[in-house]
PDB file of C-alpha atoms in Angstrom:
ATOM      1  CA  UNK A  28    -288.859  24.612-153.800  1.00  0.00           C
ATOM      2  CA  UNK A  29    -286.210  25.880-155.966  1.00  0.00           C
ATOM      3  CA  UNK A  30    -284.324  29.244-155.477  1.00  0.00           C
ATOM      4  CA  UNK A  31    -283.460  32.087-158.112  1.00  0.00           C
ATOM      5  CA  UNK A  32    -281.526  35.095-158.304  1.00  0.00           C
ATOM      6  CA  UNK A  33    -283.766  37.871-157.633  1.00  0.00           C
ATOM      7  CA  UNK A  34    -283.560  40.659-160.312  1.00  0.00           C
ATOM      8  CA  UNK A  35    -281.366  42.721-158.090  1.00  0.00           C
ATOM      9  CA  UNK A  36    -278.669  40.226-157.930  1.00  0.00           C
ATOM     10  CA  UNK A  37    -279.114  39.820-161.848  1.00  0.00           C
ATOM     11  CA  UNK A  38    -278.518  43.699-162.466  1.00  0.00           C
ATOM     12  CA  UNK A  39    -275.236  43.664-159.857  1.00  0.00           C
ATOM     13  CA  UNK A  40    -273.806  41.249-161.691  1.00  0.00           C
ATOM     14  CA  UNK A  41    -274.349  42.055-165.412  1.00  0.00           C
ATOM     15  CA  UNK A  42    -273.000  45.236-163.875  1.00  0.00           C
ATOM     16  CA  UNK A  43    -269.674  44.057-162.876  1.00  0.00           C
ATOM     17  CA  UNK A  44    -269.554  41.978-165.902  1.00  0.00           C
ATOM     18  CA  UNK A  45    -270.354  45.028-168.217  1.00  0.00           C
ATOM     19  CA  UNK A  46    -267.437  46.901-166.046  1.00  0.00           C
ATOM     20  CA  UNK A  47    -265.111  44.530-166.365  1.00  0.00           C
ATOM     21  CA  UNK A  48    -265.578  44.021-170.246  1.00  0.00           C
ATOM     22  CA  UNK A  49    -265.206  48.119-171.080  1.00  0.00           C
ATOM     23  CA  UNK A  50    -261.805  47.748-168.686  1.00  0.00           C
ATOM     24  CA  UNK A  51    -260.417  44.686-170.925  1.00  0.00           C
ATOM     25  CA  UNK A  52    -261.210  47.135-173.675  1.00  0.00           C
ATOM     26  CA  UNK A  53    -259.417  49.708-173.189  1.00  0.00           C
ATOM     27  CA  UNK A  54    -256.224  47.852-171.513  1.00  0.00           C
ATOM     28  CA  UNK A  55    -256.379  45.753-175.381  1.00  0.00           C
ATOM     29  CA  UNK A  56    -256.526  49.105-177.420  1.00  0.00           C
ATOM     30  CA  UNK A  57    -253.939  51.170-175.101  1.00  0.00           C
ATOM     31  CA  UNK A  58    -251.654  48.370-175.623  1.00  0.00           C
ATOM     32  CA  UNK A  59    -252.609  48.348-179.545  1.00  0.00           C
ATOM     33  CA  UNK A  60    -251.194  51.943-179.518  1.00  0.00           C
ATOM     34  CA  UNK A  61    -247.807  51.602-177.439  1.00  0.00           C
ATOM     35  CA  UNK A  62    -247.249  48.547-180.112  1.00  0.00           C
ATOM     36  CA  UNK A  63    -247.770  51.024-182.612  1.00  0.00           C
ATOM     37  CA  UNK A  64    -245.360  53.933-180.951  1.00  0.00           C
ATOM     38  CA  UNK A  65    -242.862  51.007-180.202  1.00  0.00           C
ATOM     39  CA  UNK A  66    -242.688  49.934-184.258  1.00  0.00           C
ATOM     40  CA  UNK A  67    -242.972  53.823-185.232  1.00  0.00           C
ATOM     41  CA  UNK A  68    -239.184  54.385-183.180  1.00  0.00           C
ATOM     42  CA  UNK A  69    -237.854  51.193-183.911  1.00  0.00           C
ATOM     43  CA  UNK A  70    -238.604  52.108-187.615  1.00  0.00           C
ATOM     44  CA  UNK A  71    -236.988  55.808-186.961  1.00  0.00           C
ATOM     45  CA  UNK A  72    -234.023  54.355-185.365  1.00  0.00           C
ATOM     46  CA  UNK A  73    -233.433  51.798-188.456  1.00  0.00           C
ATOM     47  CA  UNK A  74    -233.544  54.556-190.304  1.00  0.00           C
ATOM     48  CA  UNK A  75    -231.304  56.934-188.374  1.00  0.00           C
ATOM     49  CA  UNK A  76    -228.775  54.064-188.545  1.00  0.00           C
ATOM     50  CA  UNK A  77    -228.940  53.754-191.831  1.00  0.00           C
ATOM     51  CA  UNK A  78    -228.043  57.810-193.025  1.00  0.00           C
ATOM     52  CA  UNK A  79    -225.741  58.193-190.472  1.00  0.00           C
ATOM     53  CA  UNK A  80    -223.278  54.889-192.307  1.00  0.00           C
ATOM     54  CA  UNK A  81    -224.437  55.864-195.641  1.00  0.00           C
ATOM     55  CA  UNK A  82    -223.244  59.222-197.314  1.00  0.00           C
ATOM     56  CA  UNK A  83    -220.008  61.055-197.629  1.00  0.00           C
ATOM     57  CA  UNK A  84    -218.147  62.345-194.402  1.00  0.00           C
ATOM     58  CA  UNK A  85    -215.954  65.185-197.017  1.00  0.00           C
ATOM     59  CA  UNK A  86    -216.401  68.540-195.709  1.00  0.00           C
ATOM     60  CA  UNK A  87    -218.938  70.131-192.570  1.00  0.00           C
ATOM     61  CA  UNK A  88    -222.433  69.761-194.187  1.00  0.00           C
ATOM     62  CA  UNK A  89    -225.756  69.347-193.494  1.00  0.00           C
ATOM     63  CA  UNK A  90    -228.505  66.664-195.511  1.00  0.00           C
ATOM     64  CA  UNK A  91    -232.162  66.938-195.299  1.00  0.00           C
ATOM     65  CA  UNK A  92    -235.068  64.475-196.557  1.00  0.00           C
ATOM     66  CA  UNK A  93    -238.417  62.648-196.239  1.00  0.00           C
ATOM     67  CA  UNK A  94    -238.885  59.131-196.585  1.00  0.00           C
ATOM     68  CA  UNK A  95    -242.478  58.067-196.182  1.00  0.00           C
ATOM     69  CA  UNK A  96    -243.699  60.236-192.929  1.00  0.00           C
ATOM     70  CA  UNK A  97    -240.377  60.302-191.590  1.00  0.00           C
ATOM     71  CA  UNK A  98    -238.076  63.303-192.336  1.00  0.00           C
ATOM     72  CA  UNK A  99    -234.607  62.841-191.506  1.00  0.00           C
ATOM     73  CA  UNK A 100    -231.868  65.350-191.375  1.00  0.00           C
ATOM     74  CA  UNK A 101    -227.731  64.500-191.082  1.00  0.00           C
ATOM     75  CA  UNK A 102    -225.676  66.629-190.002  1.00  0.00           C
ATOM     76  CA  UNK A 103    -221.593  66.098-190.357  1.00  0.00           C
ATOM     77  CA  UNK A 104    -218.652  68.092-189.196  1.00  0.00           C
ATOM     78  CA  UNK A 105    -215.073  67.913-188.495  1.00  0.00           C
ATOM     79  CA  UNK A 106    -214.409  67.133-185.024  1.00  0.00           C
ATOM     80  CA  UNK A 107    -210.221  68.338-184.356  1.00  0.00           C
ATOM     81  CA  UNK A 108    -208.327  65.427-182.335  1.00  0.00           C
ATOM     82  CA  UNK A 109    -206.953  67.009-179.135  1.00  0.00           C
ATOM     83  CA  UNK A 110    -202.669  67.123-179.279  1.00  0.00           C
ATOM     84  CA  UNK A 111    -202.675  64.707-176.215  1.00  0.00           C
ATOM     85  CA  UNK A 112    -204.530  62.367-178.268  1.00  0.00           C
ATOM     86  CA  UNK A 113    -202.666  62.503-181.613  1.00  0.00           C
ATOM     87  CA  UNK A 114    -199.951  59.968-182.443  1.00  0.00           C
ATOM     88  CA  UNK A 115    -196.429  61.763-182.296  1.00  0.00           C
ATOM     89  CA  UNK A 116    -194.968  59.411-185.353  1.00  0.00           C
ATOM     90  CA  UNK A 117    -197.882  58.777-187.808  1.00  0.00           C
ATOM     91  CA  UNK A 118    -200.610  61.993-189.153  1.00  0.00           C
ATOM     92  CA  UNK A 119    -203.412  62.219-186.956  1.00  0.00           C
ATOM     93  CA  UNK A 120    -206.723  60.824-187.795  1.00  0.00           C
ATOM     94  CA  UNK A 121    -209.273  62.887-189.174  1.00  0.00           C
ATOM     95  CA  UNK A 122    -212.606  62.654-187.326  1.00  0.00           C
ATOM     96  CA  UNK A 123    -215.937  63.534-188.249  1.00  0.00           C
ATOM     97  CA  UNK A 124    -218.694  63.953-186.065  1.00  0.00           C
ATOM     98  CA  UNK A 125    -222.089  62.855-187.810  1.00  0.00           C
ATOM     99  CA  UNK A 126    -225.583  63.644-185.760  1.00  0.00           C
ATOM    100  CA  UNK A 127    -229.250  62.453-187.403  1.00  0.00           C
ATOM    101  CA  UNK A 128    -232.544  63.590-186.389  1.00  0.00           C
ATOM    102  CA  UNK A 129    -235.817  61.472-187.479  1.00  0.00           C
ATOM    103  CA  UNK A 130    -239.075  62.913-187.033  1.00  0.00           C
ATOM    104  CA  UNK A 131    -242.616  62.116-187.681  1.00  0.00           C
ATOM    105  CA  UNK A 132    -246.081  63.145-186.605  1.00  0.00           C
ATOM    106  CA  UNK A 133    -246.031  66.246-184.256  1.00  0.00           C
ATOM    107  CA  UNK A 134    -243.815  65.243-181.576  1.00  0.00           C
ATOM    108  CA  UNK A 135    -241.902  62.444-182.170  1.00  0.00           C
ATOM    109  CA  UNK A 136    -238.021  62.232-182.639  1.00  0.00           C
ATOM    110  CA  UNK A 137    -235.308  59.778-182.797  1.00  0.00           C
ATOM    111  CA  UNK A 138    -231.438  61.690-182.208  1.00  0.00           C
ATOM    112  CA  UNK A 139    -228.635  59.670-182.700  1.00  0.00           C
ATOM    113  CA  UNK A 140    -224.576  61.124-183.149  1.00  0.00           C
ATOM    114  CA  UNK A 141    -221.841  59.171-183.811  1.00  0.00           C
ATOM    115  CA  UNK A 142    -217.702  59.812-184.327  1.00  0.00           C
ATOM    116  CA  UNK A 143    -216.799  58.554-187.755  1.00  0.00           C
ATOM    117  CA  UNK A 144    -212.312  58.557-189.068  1.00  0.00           C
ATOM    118  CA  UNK A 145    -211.531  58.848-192.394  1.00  0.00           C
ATOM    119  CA  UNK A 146    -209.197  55.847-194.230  1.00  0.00           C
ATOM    120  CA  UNK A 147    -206.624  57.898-194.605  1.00  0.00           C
ATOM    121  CA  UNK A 148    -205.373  60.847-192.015  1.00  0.00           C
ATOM    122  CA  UNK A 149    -204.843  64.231-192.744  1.00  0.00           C
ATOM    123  CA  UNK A 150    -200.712  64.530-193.664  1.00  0.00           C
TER     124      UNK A 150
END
């Protein structure tokens, strides 16, 4: 006489098996989205990066644009050098303080600032 799984045991397990499948599921698409939000600030940080080298550092001003879905703005102002800083012999240097904000969909934001000198200081 041979032995089967009775239906009951059948249903547990297709169950569990069901269960188990949905879980995998949703642990593959959840990571599908924080690979997404990973590339999305990697992307905004590039591009941060890349206005805050690029541009002129002249006089206090503020940039705005949009690039694709991000829209960055760059903000630049002189930053004075404190006296117990500044060489006694040579001109000071002048600094600039540059700041850019990326943003895209609702909430998301990338801030980065920076201190940037001039070639030549201020005489």
């Amino acid at each position: 006489m041979t032995r089967a799984f009775t239906l009951l045991e059948v249903l547990v397990a297709m169950t569990i098996l069901a269960l188990a499948v949905v879980a995998l599921m949703q642990a593959a698409s959840q990571a599908m989205r924080l690979l997404q939000q990973a590339d999305d600030y990697q992307q905004a940080t590039m591009l941060a990066d890349r206005v805050a080298r690029d541009g002129a550092l002249g006089a206090e001003n503020t940039q705005t644009k949009q690039e694709g879905r991000f829209r960055w703005e760059r903000r630049v102002r002189p930053v004075p050098l404190p006296e117990a800083l500044a060489p006694s012999t040579l001109p000071a240097p002048r600094l600039h303080a540059v700041s850019v904000a990326v943003r895209w969909g609702r909430d998301r934001a990338v801030e980065i600032a920076s201190l940037h000198m001039l070639g030549e200081p201020a005489e």
